[in-house]
Short mmCIF file of C-alpha atoms in Angstrom, two decimals:
data_model
loop_
_atom_site.label_atom_id
_atom_site.label_comp_id
_atom_site.label_asym_id
_atom_site.label_seq_id
_atom_site.Cartn_x
_atom_site.Cartn_y
_atom_site.Cartn_z
CA MET V 237 131.62 -104.41 -282.39
CA PRO V 238 130.20 -108.23 -282.47
CA PHE V 239 133.18 -108.93 -280.41
CA GLU V 240 132.52 -105.97 -277.71
CA ILE V 241 128.84 -107.58 -277.25
CA SER V 242 130.04 -111.08 -277.01
CA LEU V 243 132.47 -109.90 -274.30
CA ALA V 244 129.64 -107.85 -272.70
CA ARG V 245 127.68 -111.10 -272.58
CA PHE V 246 130.47 -112.89 -271.27
CA VAL V 247 131.44 -110.85 -268.60
CA GLU V 248 127.62 -110.64 -267.41
CA ASP V 249 126.97 -114.38 -267.39
CA LEU V 250 130.43 -114.80 -265.39
CA ALA V 251 128.87 -112.25 -262.99
CA LYS V 252 125.77 -114.08 -262.80
CA ILE V 253 127.73 -117.32 -262.28
CA ASN V 254 129.84 -115.88 -259.43
CA ALA V 255 126.65 -114.38 -257.77
CA ARG V 256 124.97 -117.91 -257.78
CA GLN V 257 128.32 -119.55 -256.25
CA ALA V 258 128.55 -116.87 -253.65
CA VAL V 259 124.85 -117.47 -252.74
CA SER V 260 125.57 -121.25 -252.87
CA ALA V 261 128.51 -121.03 -250.82
CA VAL V 262 126.94 -118.88 -248.16
CA ALA V 263 124.01 -121.40 -247.54
CA ASP V 264 126.66 -124.27 -247.78
CA ILE V 265 128.37 -122.61 -244.78
CA LEU V 266 125.13 -121.62 -243.00
CA ILE V 267 123.96 -125.39 -243.34
CA VAL V 268 127.21 -126.95 -241.92
CA ALA V 269 127.38 -124.23 -239.04
CA TYR V 270 123.68 -125.42 -238.16
CA VAL V 271 124.38 -128.86 -237.97
CA ILE V 272 127.32 -128.66 -236.37
CA TYR V 273 125.40 -126.27 -233.39
CA LYS V 274 122.50 -129.25 -233.46
CA ILE V 275 125.09 -131.80 -232.86
CA LEU V 276 126.97 -129.91 -230.26
CA VAL V 277 123.37 -129.39 -228.32
CA ILE V 278 122.32 -132.75 -228.91
CA ILE V 279 125.66 -133.99 -227.08
CA ARG V 280 126.03 -131.19 -224.43
CA GLY V 281 125.96 -132.58 -220.77
CA THR V 282 126.94 -136.06 -222.22
CA ARG V 283 129.95 -138.45 -222.25
CA ALA V 284 130.45 -137.44 -225.74
CA VAL V 285 131.83 -134.21 -224.74
CA SER V 286 134.83 -135.76 -222.95
CA LEU V 287 135.15 -138.57 -226.16
CA LEU V 288 135.19 -135.76 -228.10
CA LYS V 289 137.71 -133.67 -226.40
CA GLY V 290 139.86 -136.99 -225.85
CA ILE V 291 139.67 -137.42 -229.91
CA ALA V 292 140.89 -133.67 -230.30
CA ILE V 293 143.95 -134.31 -228.25
CA LEU V 294 144.75 -137.32 -230.11
CA PHE V 295 144.49 -135.28 -233.52
CA VAL V 296 146.79 -132.67 -232.00
CA ALA V 297 149.21 -135.13 -230.70
CA THR V 298 149.41 -137.01 -234.30
CA MET V 299 150.06 -133.48 -236.00
CA LEU V 300 152.88 -133.05 -233.71
CA SER V 301 154.65 -136.16 -233.73
CA ASN V 302 154.58 -135.59 -237.75
CA LEU V 303 156.09 -132.39 -237.59
CA LEU V 304 158.95 -133.29 -234.70
CA GLY V 305 159.80 -136.49 -237.01
CA LEU V 306 158.45 -139.11 -234.12
CA SER V 307 157.70 -141.75 -236.66
CA THR V 308 156.94 -144.75 -234.54
CA VAL V 309 154.71 -142.51 -232.51
CA TYR V 310 153.38 -141.12 -235.31
CA TRP V 311 152.40 -144.66 -236.71
CA LEU V 312 150.77 -145.73 -233.21
CA LEU V 313 148.54 -142.50 -233.17
CA GLN V 314 147.55 -143.27 -236.98
CA LYS V 315 146.49 -146.65 -236.23
CA THR V 316 144.84 -145.44 -233.16
CA ILE V 317 142.83 -142.99 -234.92
CA THR V 318 141.92 -145.50 -237.63
CA MET V 319 140.46 -147.77 -234.70
CA LEU V 320 138.64 -145.16 -233.11
CA PHE V 321 137.01 -144.22 -236.41
CA VAL V 322 135.50 -147.83 -236.55
CA ALA V 323 134.77 -147.84 -232.78
CA LEU V 324 132.64 -144.51 -232.76
CA PRO V 325 129.20 -145.71 -234.01
CA ILE V 326 129.71 -148.00 -231.07
CA VAL V 327 130.82 -145.60 -228.48
CA PHE V 328 128.26 -143.17 -229.40
CA MET V 329 125.38 -145.33 -229.95
CA PRO V 330 123.47 -143.52 -226.98
CA GLU V 331 123.51 -140.10 -228.64
CA MET V 332 123.44 -141.12 -232.14
CA ARG V 333 119.93 -142.54 -231.03
CA ARG V 334 119.12 -139.80 -229.18
CA ALA V 335 120.00 -137.58 -232.62
CA LEU V 336 117.83 -139.80 -234.50
CA GLU V 337 114.82 -139.79 -232.27
CA GLN V 338 115.08 -135.58 -232.24
CA ILE V 339 115.06 -135.68 -235.95
CA GLY V 340 112.18 -138.01 -236.32
CA ARG V 341 110.27 -135.79 -233.50
CA GLY V 342 111.20 -132.70 -235.90
CA SER V 343 108.42 -130.61 -237.23
CA LEU V 344 109.26 -131.89 -240.91
CA PHE V 345 107.57 -135.44 -239.74
CA ALA V 346 105.46 -134.88 -236.35
CA GLY V 347 102.00 -133.57 -236.61
CA PRO V 348 100.51 -130.70 -234.28
CA PHE V 349 99.79 -131.36 -230.33
CA GLY V 350 96.20 -130.03 -231.32
CA PHE V 351 93.96 -133.09 -231.09
CA LEU V 352 92.79 -130.95 -228.16
CA GLY V 353 90.84 -127.87 -228.56
CA LYS V 354 92.13 -124.67 -226.54
CA GLU V 355 89.52 -124.88 -223.92
CA ASP V 356 90.50 -128.62 -223.36
CA ALA V 357 94.14 -128.07 -223.52
CA ALA V 358 93.37 -125.12 -220.99
CA LYS V 359 91.50 -127.29 -218.41
CA LEU V 360 94.10 -130.03 -218.54
CA ILE V 361 96.92 -127.72 -217.71
CA SER V 362 94.85 -126.26 -215.09
CA ASP V 363 94.14 -129.73 -213.56
CA VAL V 364 97.94 -130.77 -213.88
CA ALA V 365 99.41 -127.43 -212.42
CA ARG V 366 96.51 -127.57 -209.43
CA ALA V 367 97.22 -131.19 -208.56
CA ALA V 368 101.10 -130.76 -208.40
CA ALA V 369 100.59 -127.61 -206.04
CA MET V 370 98.20 -129.71 -203.90
CA MET V 371 100.41 -132.92 -203.66
CA ALA V 372 103.70 -130.52 -202.95
CA ARG V 373 102.24 -128.94 -200.02
CA GLU V 374 101.37 -132.18 -198.65
CA LYS V 375 104.67 -133.48 -200.12
CA VAL V 376 103.51 -136.43 -201.99
CA GLY V 377 105.41 -137.65 -204.31
CA ALA V 378 104.05 -137.42 -208.18
CA LEU V 379 105.19 -138.45 -211.54
CA ILE V 380 102.70 -137.25 -214.34
CA VAL V 381 103.69 -137.99 -217.91
CA ILE V 382 101.99 -135.94 -220.74
CA GLU V 383 102.29 -137.49 -224.10
CA ARG V 384 102.63 -135.11 -226.92
CA GLU V 385 103.27 -136.43 -230.73
CA THR V 386 105.58 -139.49 -229.62
CA GLY V 387 103.42 -142.31 -228.71
CA VAL V 388 104.22 -143.76 -225.03
CA ALA V 389 102.09 -146.86 -225.63
CA ASP V 390 104.56 -149.33 -224.60
CA LEU V 391 104.69 -147.56 -221.30
CA MET V 392 101.03 -147.92 -220.34
CA GLU V 393 101.38 -151.70 -220.68
CA THR V 394 103.67 -151.72 -217.72
CA GLY V 395 100.98 -150.21 -215.20
CA THR V 396 97.15 -150.35 -214.89
CA LYS V 397 94.52 -149.05 -217.24
CA ILE V 398 92.45 -146.17 -216.16
CA ASP V 399 90.96 -144.37 -219.45
CA ALA V 400 89.27 -141.56 -217.04
CA VAL V 401 88.98 -137.64 -217.73
CA VAL V 402 91.84 -135.74 -216.23
CA SER V 403 90.83 -134.01 -213.12
CA SER V 404 92.96 -132.58 -210.26
CA GLU V 405 91.03 -134.61 -207.51
CA LEU V 406 91.81 -137.67 -209.82
CA LEU V 407 95.40 -137.22 -209.85
CA VAL V 408 95.76 -136.41 -206.20
CA ASN V 409 94.15 -139.73 -205.28
CA ILE V 410 96.23 -141.59 -207.61
CA PHE V 411 99.54 -140.55 -205.98
CA THR V 412 97.93 -140.60 -202.31
CA PRO V 413 100.44 -142.99 -200.44
CA ASN V 414 99.61 -146.65 -199.63
CA THR V 415 97.40 -146.62 -202.76
CA PRO V 416 98.04 -149.27 -205.37
CA LEU V 417 99.33 -146.97 -208.02
CA HIS V 418 100.96 -144.15 -206.28
CA ASP V 419 104.48 -145.43 -206.91
CA GLY V 420 104.53 -145.30 -210.63
CA ALA V 421 103.88 -142.65 -213.27
CA ALA V 422 100.32 -141.56 -214.24
CA ILE V 423 100.20 -141.20 -218.37
CA ILE V 424 98.00 -138.80 -219.67
CA LYS V 425 96.72 -138.82 -223.31
CA GLY V 426 94.77 -135.93 -224.57
CA ASN V 427 92.41 -134.96 -221.92
CA ARG V 428 92.29 -138.79 -220.46
CA ILE V 429 94.53 -140.48 -217.90
CA VAL V 430 95.07 -143.62 -219.58
CA ALA V 431 97.29 -145.76 -217.26
CA ALA V 432 98.82 -145.24 -213.63
CA GLY V 433 101.67 -147.12 -211.63
CA CYS V 434 103.93 -147.49 -215.14
CA TYR V 435 107.31 -147.92 -215.24
CA LEU V 436 109.61 -145.27 -216.93
CA PRO V 437 113.18 -146.17 -218.48
CA LEU V 438 116.00 -144.02 -216.03
CA THR V 439 118.38 -141.53 -217.69
CA GLU V 440 121.43 -142.59 -219.21
CA ASN V 441 122.91 -139.24 -218.48
CA PRO V 442 125.84 -139.55 -216.23
CA ALA V 443 126.13 -135.85 -215.77
CA VAL V 444 122.83 -135.94 -213.91
CA SER V 445 122.83 -134.73 -210.45
CA LYS V 446 123.45 -137.52 -207.78
CA ARG V 447 120.97 -135.72 -205.60
CA LEU V 448 118.10 -136.32 -207.80
CA GLY V 449 115.88 -139.43 -207.01
CA THR V 450 114.20 -142.17 -209.14
CA ARG V 451 111.20 -139.89 -210.14
CA HIS V 452 113.47 -137.43 -211.44
CA ARG V 453 115.91 -139.99 -213.30
CA ALA V 454 112.91 -141.53 -214.72
CA ALA V 455 111.15 -138.29 -215.90
CA LEU V 456 114.60 -137.33 -217.54
CA GLY V 457 114.78 -140.71 -219.10
CA LEU V 458 111.61 -140.79 -220.84
CA THR V 459 112.10 -137.00 -222.24
CA GLU V 460 115.43 -138.11 -223.68
CA GLN V 461 113.51 -140.76 -225.66
CA SER V 462 110.15 -138.67 -226.35
CA ASP V 463 108.90 -135.42 -226.77
CA ALA V 464 106.50 -136.05 -223.69
CA ALA V 465 106.44 -133.60 -221.07
CA VAL V 466 106.59 -135.07 -217.16
CA VAL V 467 105.70 -133.39 -214.20
CA VAL V 468 107.52 -134.31 -210.92
CA VAL V 469 106.74 -133.86 -207.42
CA SER V 470 109.49 -134.62 -204.86
CA GLU V 471 108.20 -136.84 -201.99
CA GLU V 472 111.21 -135.47 -199.79
CA THR V 473 111.04 -132.00 -200.46
CA GLY V 474 107.77 -131.13 -202.02
CA VAL V 475 109.67 -129.18 -204.91
CA ILE V 476 107.69 -129.20 -208.25
CA SER V 477 109.95 -129.95 -211.47
CA LEU V 478 109.35 -130.30 -215.14
CA ALA V 479 111.19 -132.35 -217.35
CA PHE V 480 110.95 -132.32 -221.18
CA ASN V 481 113.69 -132.95 -223.89
CA GLY V 482 116.11 -134.36 -221.52
CA LYS V 483 116.21 -131.47 -219.32
CA LEU V 484 114.92 -130.67 -215.93
CA THR V 485 113.35 -127.42 -214.56
CA ARG V 486 112.84 -127.36 -210.84
CA TYR V 487 111.19 -125.03 -208.25
CA LEU V 488 108.31 -124.33 -209.74
CA ASP V 489 105.12 -123.13 -208.44
CA GLU V 490 101.40 -123.25 -209.59
CA GLY V 491 101.58 -120.32 -211.83
CA ALA V 492 105.04 -121.14 -213.07
CA LEU V 493 104.38 -124.89 -214.02
CA ARG V 494 101.04 -123.70 -215.86
CA ASP V 495 103.24 -121.29 -217.98
CA LYS V 496 105.57 -123.91 -219.10
CA LEU V 497 102.49 -126.30 -220.30
CA GLU V 498 101.12 -123.83 -222.08
CA ASP V 499 104.38 -123.03 -224.03
CA LEU V 500 104.20 -127.17 -224.54
CA LEU V 501 100.62 -128.02 -224.95
CA GLU V 502 98.34 -125.20 -226.44
CA PRO V 503 97.58 -125.41 -230.02
CA GLY V 504 99.33 -123.10 -231.83
CA ARG V 505 102.39 -122.89 -229.44
CA ALA V 506 103.44 -126.45 -229.12
CA ARG V 507 105.90 -126.27 -232.11
CA GLN V 508 107.64 -123.03 -230.86
CA ALA V 509 110.89 -122.77 -228.83
CA ILE V 510 110.38 -122.88 -225.26
CA PRO V 511 111.61 -119.42 -223.89
CA SER V 512 110.18 -119.80 -220.43
CA TRP V 513 112.87 -122.30 -219.72
CA LEU V 514 114.53 -119.68 -219.10
CA ARG V 515 112.35 -118.20 -216.27
CA GLY V 516 113.25 -121.69 -214.08
CA ARG V 517 116.36 -122.83 -212.72
CA ALA V 518 117.26 -125.79 -214.73
CA THR V 519 119.26 -128.88 -213.95
#
């Protein structure tokens, strides 16, 4: 009888251990799958994709040379792969920096955008969308940066400080041709235009279309390094675009731009995914 009780308890404990191990295994697989997915999302559209394909081909060639008994080729490929592992951190430096910046901008570390109340955010969005539409009709080029959690104070220093309340009229006036500040970016922090005529970093992504001009490349460059939203109006075509997270959505009208800015800037919605990206044509 005591033996039967001990055996039953042993089986019960074993079942608990197996269940615990199964849960751990599932969690382990899900975490690894999510990490791989995020890495693929980060490197998508960058030169890292081509490099990874090359590395995969090298691994396949190494295994084949070993199976076929090509000892010299196998030795050379092994040494090449060893050197590649040393060189990878240098080769992938831009992608690694981008990944770390995205982790730093994640919800674990970043606070909400809600330093603006709902009414102030709505007014800001309306003014920016209206100004973009007005300039698009006249084919006036514009580059409007809206700061979110990641500060862009260093970029403000490259332009002229303004510190004025945002209005569509002021934005149009800033970008009117032949005015002193029309050729750079205007930076908005909260509900104020803090600087204009600012220089932005250009994108390092070689996959960006050659048809895009300097304004669009600057918008993509900044959004690759920060979580800012950047509105672009093309001087040549009058097309309105919105850059965010290193991606550019083009051919927006005033209403579509307002919807996308609401997704990004309104309190309570800033940390959500951006389903409205699917409503535009991304480049």
